[in-house]
Amino acid sequence: MKGKIGLEEHFAIQETLGDSERYFPKDVWPKFSARIMDLMKFRLEEMDEYGMEMMILSLNSPAIQAIYDPARAAEVARIANDTMAEAISRNPKRFRGFAALPMQDVDAAIKEMHRAVKELGCVGILVNGYSQVGDENSWKYLDDPIYEPFWTEVEKLDVPFYMHPRDAMPCNAHTTDGHPWLVGAAWTFGVETATHTLRLLCSGLWDRHPNLKYILGHLGETLPFCIWRVDSRIARERRGVPAKRPLYEYMAENFYFTTSGQFRTPALWNTLMEFGSSHVLFATDFPFEEVGDACVWFDNCTLGDTDKELIGRTNSIELFKLTDL
Ligand code: ZN
């Protein structure tokens, strides 16, 4: 399929590059680091080869969310957003961007979000999970009441919010002690991100902000498969959960799921059967995954042409209001 638009397509800046190094063997790192820093040559060549018209860019993880000093977090977020905006201005037909935000300081996050969306033209927000504030062991999840003004502004701006994975908090990292191969994208990213999302759902966020659009990568971080059981158990024993409705209902109305890093047709069908083809969008997770692997799988998977066109392209045009495509 030609004209695909990808939603989880990462870049790094010098200040955040080192965050990705731990996930790669030493001999692979030089090539990987060159690819994630590149916002021109390799990227456009791979996109052309596999029929990707556009990448909606986002910073690597955890990046801003792991900068303990709020002022420095705000500074690096500005540098990242400016770098991305410059790349978009060089190739406006091929790139758009998600803003990175310093969630350590709510006012600074709101200020940078307004600048990124209104001045730099960002089409969404992407945050890498919880943010550490002050030191490694102090963190804020986004269901904390301090973020209420932030969610109000996201809803007002009407830009989608992408919850991207990061590793578990240091105090919870012991669950994989002795099993380093499970850390990161293999397993712990998904558990952490699904749990964070359930916190938001249970907090009643969508009762207060019914128009908030929320995106999950990796075909929903296991939640499309598990949500019936979560709702079923909460219905039997509510234990004071603030959310007024079954969590599935908020997801069906407000959630979008991307194919990033999950190039598996039965998993895609599970998400499609739960939420429908208007809520699933194409993504690769470049350069942590190969553009070629994502595109060859998607182009050949067992989907009708109408659904392929929706997932590969037109859902994104509608969600991000890409009216010039
Ligand atoms: Zn990613």
Coordinates of C-alpha atoms and ligand atoms in Angstrom, one line a residue:
M1 CA 0.0 0.0 0.0
K2 CA 1.3 3.4 -0.9
G3 CA 0.7 6.6 1.2
K4 CA 1.0 5.0 4.6
I5 CA 1.2 7.3 7.6
G6 CA 3.2 6.1 10.7
L7 CA 2.4 7.3 14.2
E8 CA 5.2 6.0 16.4
E9 CA 8.4 7.1 14.6
H10 CA 11.2 8.2 16.9
F11 CA 14.1 10.6 16.7
A12 CA 16.6 11.6 19.4
I13 CA 18.7 14.7 20.1
Q14 CA 22.1 14.7 21.7
E15 CA 20.6 15.4 25.1
T16 CA 18.4 12.3 25.0
L17 CA 20.3 9.9 22.8
G18 CA 22.0 8.0 25.7
D19 CA 18.6 6.9 27.0
S20 CA 18.3 4.4 24.2
E21 CA 21.8 3.0 24.4
R22 CA 21.0 0.5 27.2
Y23 CA 18.7 -1.5 24.9
F24 CA 21.4 -2.3 22.3
P25 CA 24.6 -4.5 22.1
K26 CA 27.7 -2.4 21.7
D27 CA 28.3 -3.4 18.1
V28 CA 24.8 -2.4 17.0
W29 CA 24.8 0.9 18.8
P30 CA 26.8 3.1 16.3
K31 CA 24.4 2.2 13.4
F32 CA 21.3 2.6 15.5
S33 CA 22.4 5.9 17.0
A34 CA 23.0 7.3 13.5
R35 CA 19.6 6.2 12.3
I36 CA 17.7 7.7 15.3
M37 CA 19.5 11.0 15.0
D38 CA 18.8 11.2 11.3
L39 CA 15.8 13.3 10.2
M40 CA 16.6 13.2 6.5
K41 CA 18.6 10.7 4.5
F42 CA 18.1 7.1 5.9
R43 CA 14.6 7.9 7.1
L44 CA 13.3 9.2 3.8
E45 CA 15.0 6.5 1.8
E46 CA 13.3 3.8 3.9
M47 CA 9.9 5.5 3.8
D48 CA 10.2 5.7 0.0
E49 CA 11.2 2.1 -0.4
Y50 CA 8.2 0.8 1.6
G51 CA 5.4 3.2 0.7
M52 CA 5.4 5.4 3.8
E53 CA 4.3 8.9 2.8
M54 CA 4.6 10.4 6.3
M55 CA 6.0 9.9 9.7
I56 CA 4.5 11.7 12.7
L57 CA 7.7 12.1 14.7
S58 CA 8.3 11.8 18.4
L59 CA 11.3 11.9 20.8
N60 CA 12.8 8.7 22.1
S61 CA 12.0 7.3 25.6
P62 CA 12.1 8.1 28.5
A63 CA 13.9 11.4 27.5
I64 CA 12.2 14.4 29.1
Q65 CA 10.3 12.2 31.6
A66 CA 13.5 11.1 33.2
I67 CA 15.1 14.5 33.7
Y68 CA 14.7 15.1 37.4
D69 CA 15.3 18.9 37.4
P70 CA 12.0 20.5 36.1
A71 CA 13.8 23.6 34.6
R72 CA 16.2 21.3 32.7
A73 CA 13.3 19.1 31.6
A74 CA 11.5 22.2 30.2
E75 CA 14.7 23.4 28.4
V76 CA 15.4 20.0 26.8
A77 CA 11.7 19.7 25.7
R78 CA 12.0 23.0 23.9
I79 CA 15.2 22.0 22.2
A80 CA 13.6 18.7 21.1
N81 CA 10.5 20.4 19.8
D82 CA 12.5 23.0 18.0
T83 CA 14.7 20.4 16.4
M84 CA 11.6 18.4 15.2
A85 CA 9.9 21.6 13.9
E86 CA 13.0 22.4 11.9
A87 CA 13.0 18.9 10.3
I88 CA 9.3 19.2 9.5
S89 CA 9.8 22.6 7.9
R90 CA 12.4 21.0 5.6
N91 CA 10.0 18.2 4.6
P92 CA 6.5 19.3 5.4
K93 CA 4.9 16.7 3.1
R94 CA 6.8 13.8 4.9
F95 CA 6.9 14.7 8.5
R96 CA 4.6 16.0 11.3
G97 CA 5.3 15.9 15.0
F98 CA 4.1 15.0 18.6
A99 CA 5.3 17.5 21.2
A100 CA 7.5 16.4 24.0
L101 CA 6.5 17.9 27.4
P102 CA 8.1 18.6 30.7
M103 CA 5.4 17.0 32.9
Q104 CA 7.6 17.6 36.0
D105 CA 6.1 21.1 36.1
V106 CA 2.4 21.3 35.1
D107 CA 2.5 25.0 34.2
A108 CA 5.6 24.6 32.1
A109 CA 4.1 21.6 30.4
I110 CA 0.9 23.6 29.5
K111 CA 3.0 26.5 28.3
E112 CA 5.2 24.3 26.1
M113 CA 2.2 22.4 24.8
H114 CA 0.6 25.7 23.6
R115 CA 3.9 26.8 22.0
A116 CA 4.4 23.4 20.3
V117 CA 0.8 23.2 18.9
K118 CA 0.1 26.8 18.1
E119 CA 3.5 28.1 17.0
L120 CA 5.4 25.0 15.9
G121 CA 2.4 23.2 14.4
C122 CA 2.6 19.9 16.4
V123 CA -0.4 17.7 15.7
G124 CA -0.4 15.8 19.0
I125 CA 1.3 15.2 22.4
L126 CA 3.5 12.2 23.3
V127 CA 4.5 11.5 26.8
N128 CA 6.7 8.6 27.9
G129 CA 4.8 7.4 31.0
Y130 CA 5.4 8.7 34.5
S131 CA 7.8 11.6 35.2
Q132 CA 10.5 11.7 37.8
V133 CA 10.7 14.9 39.7
G134 CA 13.6 15.9 42.0
D135 CA 15.3 12.5 42.1
E136 CA 15.1 9.0 40.7
N137 CA 12.7 7.7 43.3
S138 CA 10.1 10.5 43.2
W139 CA 7.6 10.2 40.4
K140 CA 4.2 11.5 39.2
Y141 CA 1.7 9.4 37.3
L142 CA -0.7 11.4 35.1
D143 CA -3.8 10.5 37.1
D144 CA -2.4 12.8 39.9
P145 CA -4.9 15.6 40.6
I146 CA -2.2 18.2 39.9
Y147 CA -2.6 17.3 36.2
E148 CA -6.3 18.3 36.0
P149 CA -5.5 21.7 34.4
F150 CA -3.2 19.9 31.9
W151 CA -6.0 17.6 30.7
T152 CA -8.4 20.5 30.5
E153 CA -6.0 22.2 28.1
V154 CA -5.3 19.0 26.0
E155 CA -9.1 18.6 25.5
K156 CA -9.5 22.3 24.7
L157 CA -6.7 22.2 22.1
D158 CA -8.3 19.0 20.7
V159 CA -5.0 17.3 20.0
P160 CA -4.5 13.5 20.5
F161 CA -2.4 12.4 23.5
Y162 CA -0.1 9.4 22.9
M163 CA 1.0 7.4 26.0
H164 CA 4.3 5.9 25.1
P165 CA 6.1 3.2 27.2
R166 CA 9.0 3.5 29.5
D167 CA 10.5 1.1 32.0
A168 CA 9.0 0.4 35.4
M169 CA 9.9 2.7 38.3
P170 CA 13.2 1.7 40.0
C171 CA 11.4 0.4 43.1
N172 CA 9.4 -2.0 40.9
A173 CA 12.3 -3.2 38.7
H174 CA 12.9 -6.2 41.0
T175 CA 10.0 -8.1 39.3
T176 CA 12.5 -8.9 36.5
D177 CA 15.6 -9.5 38.7
G178 CA 17.7 -12.1 37.1
H179 CA 15.8 -11.8 33.8
P180 CA 17.3 -8.7 32.0
W181 CA 15.9 -10.0 28.7
L182 CA 12.4 -9.1 29.9
V183 CA 13.3 -5.5 30.6
G184 CA 12.1 -2.9 28.0
A185 CA 10.1 -3.5 24.9
A186 CA 10.1 -7.3 25.3
W187 CA 7.8 -7.1 28.3
T188 CA 8.1 -4.4 31.1
F189 CA 7.2 -1.5 28.8
G190 CA 3.8 -3.0 28.1
V191 CA 3.0 -3.8 31.7
E192 CA 4.0 -0.3 32.9
T193 CA 2.1 1.4 30.1
A194 CA -1.1 -0.7 30.5
T195 CA -1.1 -0.1 34.3
H196 CA -0.6 3.7 33.8
T197 CA -3.5 3.7 31.3
L198 CA -5.8 1.8 33.7
R199 CA -4.9 4.4 36.4
L200 CA -6.2 7.1 34.1
L201 CA -9.3 5.1 33.1
C202 CA -10.2 4.3 36.7
S203 CA -9.6 7.9 37.9
G204 CA -12.6 9.0 36.0
L205 CA -10.5 11.2 33.6
W206 CA -13.0 10.5 30.7
D207 CA -16.0 11.4 32.9
R208 CA -14.4 14.8 33.3
H209 CA -13.0 15.1 29.8
P210 CA -15.3 13.2 27.5
N211 CA -13.6 14.5 24.3
L212 CA -10.0 13.6 25.2
K213 CA -8.4 11.5 22.4
Y214 CA -5.9 8.9 23.7
I215 CA -3.5 6.7 21.7
L216 CA -1.8 3.5 22.7
G217 CA 1.0 1.8 20.7
H218 CA 1.7 -1.9 20.3
L219 CA -1.9 -2.7 19.6
G220 CA -3.0 -1.4 23.0
E221 CA -0.3 -2.7 25.3
T222 CA -2.4 -5.9 25.9
L223 CA -5.5 -4.0 27.1
P224 CA -7.8 -4.9 24.2
F225 CA -7.2 -8.6 25.2
C226 CA -7.6 -8.0 29.0
I227 CA -10.2 -5.3 29.4
W228 CA -13.3 -7.5 29.7
R229 CA -11.7 -9.3 32.7
V230 CA -10.7 -6.0 34.3
D231 CA -14.3 -4.6 34.0
S232 CA -15.8 -7.9 35.1
R233 CA -13.8 -8.0 38.3
I234 CA -14.3 -4.3 39.1
A235 CA -18.0 -4.7 38.6
R236 CA -18.1 -7.4 41.3
E237 CA -16.0 -5.4 43.7
R238 CA -15.8 -1.7 43.0
R239 CA -13.7 -0.8 46.0
G240 CA -14.5 2.9 45.4
V241 CA -13.3 3.2 41.8
P242 CA -14.1 6.8 40.7
A243 CA -14.9 5.9 37.0
K244 CA -18.6 5.9 36.5
R245 CA -18.8 3.5 33.5
P246 CA -17.2 0.2 32.5
L247 CA -13.6 1.1 31.3
Y248 CA -14.3 -0.6 27.9
E249 CA -16.8 2.1 27.1
Y250 CA -14.3 4.9 27.5
M251 CA -11.8 3.0 25.4
A252 CA -14.4 2.3 22.6
E253 CA -15.2 6.0 22.4
N254 CA -11.9 7.8 23.0
F255 CA -9.0 5.4 22.4
Y256 CA -6.9 4.7 19.3
F257 CA -4.5 1.9 18.9
T258 CA -1.4 1.7 16.7
T259 CA 0.4 -1.3 15.2
S260 CA 3.8 -0.1 16.4
G261 CA 6.1 -3.0 17.1
Q262 CA 3.3 -5.6 16.9
F263 CA 3.4 -7.0 13.4
R264 CA 1.1 -10.0 14.2
T265 CA -2.1 -10.5 12.4
P266 CA -4.1 -12.4 15.1
A267 CA -3.2 -9.6 17.6
L268 CA -4.4 -7.0 15.1
W269 CA -7.7 -8.9 14.6
N270 CA -8.2 -9.0 18.4
T271 CA -7.9 -5.2 18.6
L272 CA -10.0 -4.7 15.4
M273 CA -12.8 -7.0 16.8
E274 CA -12.9 -5.1 20.1
F275 CA -12.7 -1.6 18.8
G276 CA -13.3 -1.5 15.0
S277 CA -11.1 -0.4 12.1
S278 CA -11.8 3.3 12.7
H279 CA -9.8 3.1 15.9
V280 CA -6.7 1.3 14.7
L281 CA -3.8 3.2 13.0
F282 CA -0.5 2.2 11.3
A283 CA 2.8 2.8 13.0
T284 CA 6.3 1.2 12.9
D285 CA 8.2 2.2 16.1
F286 CA 11.2 3.1 13.9
P287 CA 14.1 2.8 14.5
F288 CA 13.6 0.3 17.3
E289 CA 11.7 -1.7 14.7
E290 CA 12.4 -1.8 10.9
V291 CA 10.2 0.2 8.6
G292 CA 10.5 -2.7 6.2
D293 CA 9.2 -5.3 8.7
A294 CA 6.2 -3.1 9.6
C295 CA 5.3 -2.3 6.0
V296 CA 5.8 -5.7 4.5
W297 CA 3.7 -7.3 7.2
F298 CA 0.9 -4.7 7.0
D299 CA 0.8 -4.6 3.2
N300 CA 0.4 -8.4 3.1
C301 CA -1.8 -9.1 6.2
T302 CA -5.3 -10.5 5.8
L303 CA -7.3 -7.3 5.7
G304 CA -9.7 -6.0 3.1
D305 CA -8.6 -3.0 1.0
T306 CA -11.1 -0.6 2.7
D307 CA -9.8 -1.4 6.2
K308 CA -6.2 -1.2 5.0
E309 CA -6.8 2.2 3.6
L310 CA -8.4 3.4 6.9
I311 CA -5.7 1.9 9.2
G312 CA -2.8 2.8 6.9
R313 CA -3.8 6.3 6.1
T314 CA -7.2 7.9 6.3
N315 CA -7.8 7.4 10.0
S316 CA -4.6 9.4 10.7
I317 CA -5.7 12.2 8.2
E318 CA -8.9 12.5 10.1
L319 CA -7.5 12.2 13.7
F320 CA -4.7 14.7 13.1
K321 CA -6.7 16.9 10.7
L322 CA -4.0 16.5 8.0
T323 CA -6.2 18.3 5.5
D324 CA -3.5 19.1 3.1
L325 CA -2.8 15.4 2.3
Ligands
ZN1 ZN 8.2 3.6 20.6

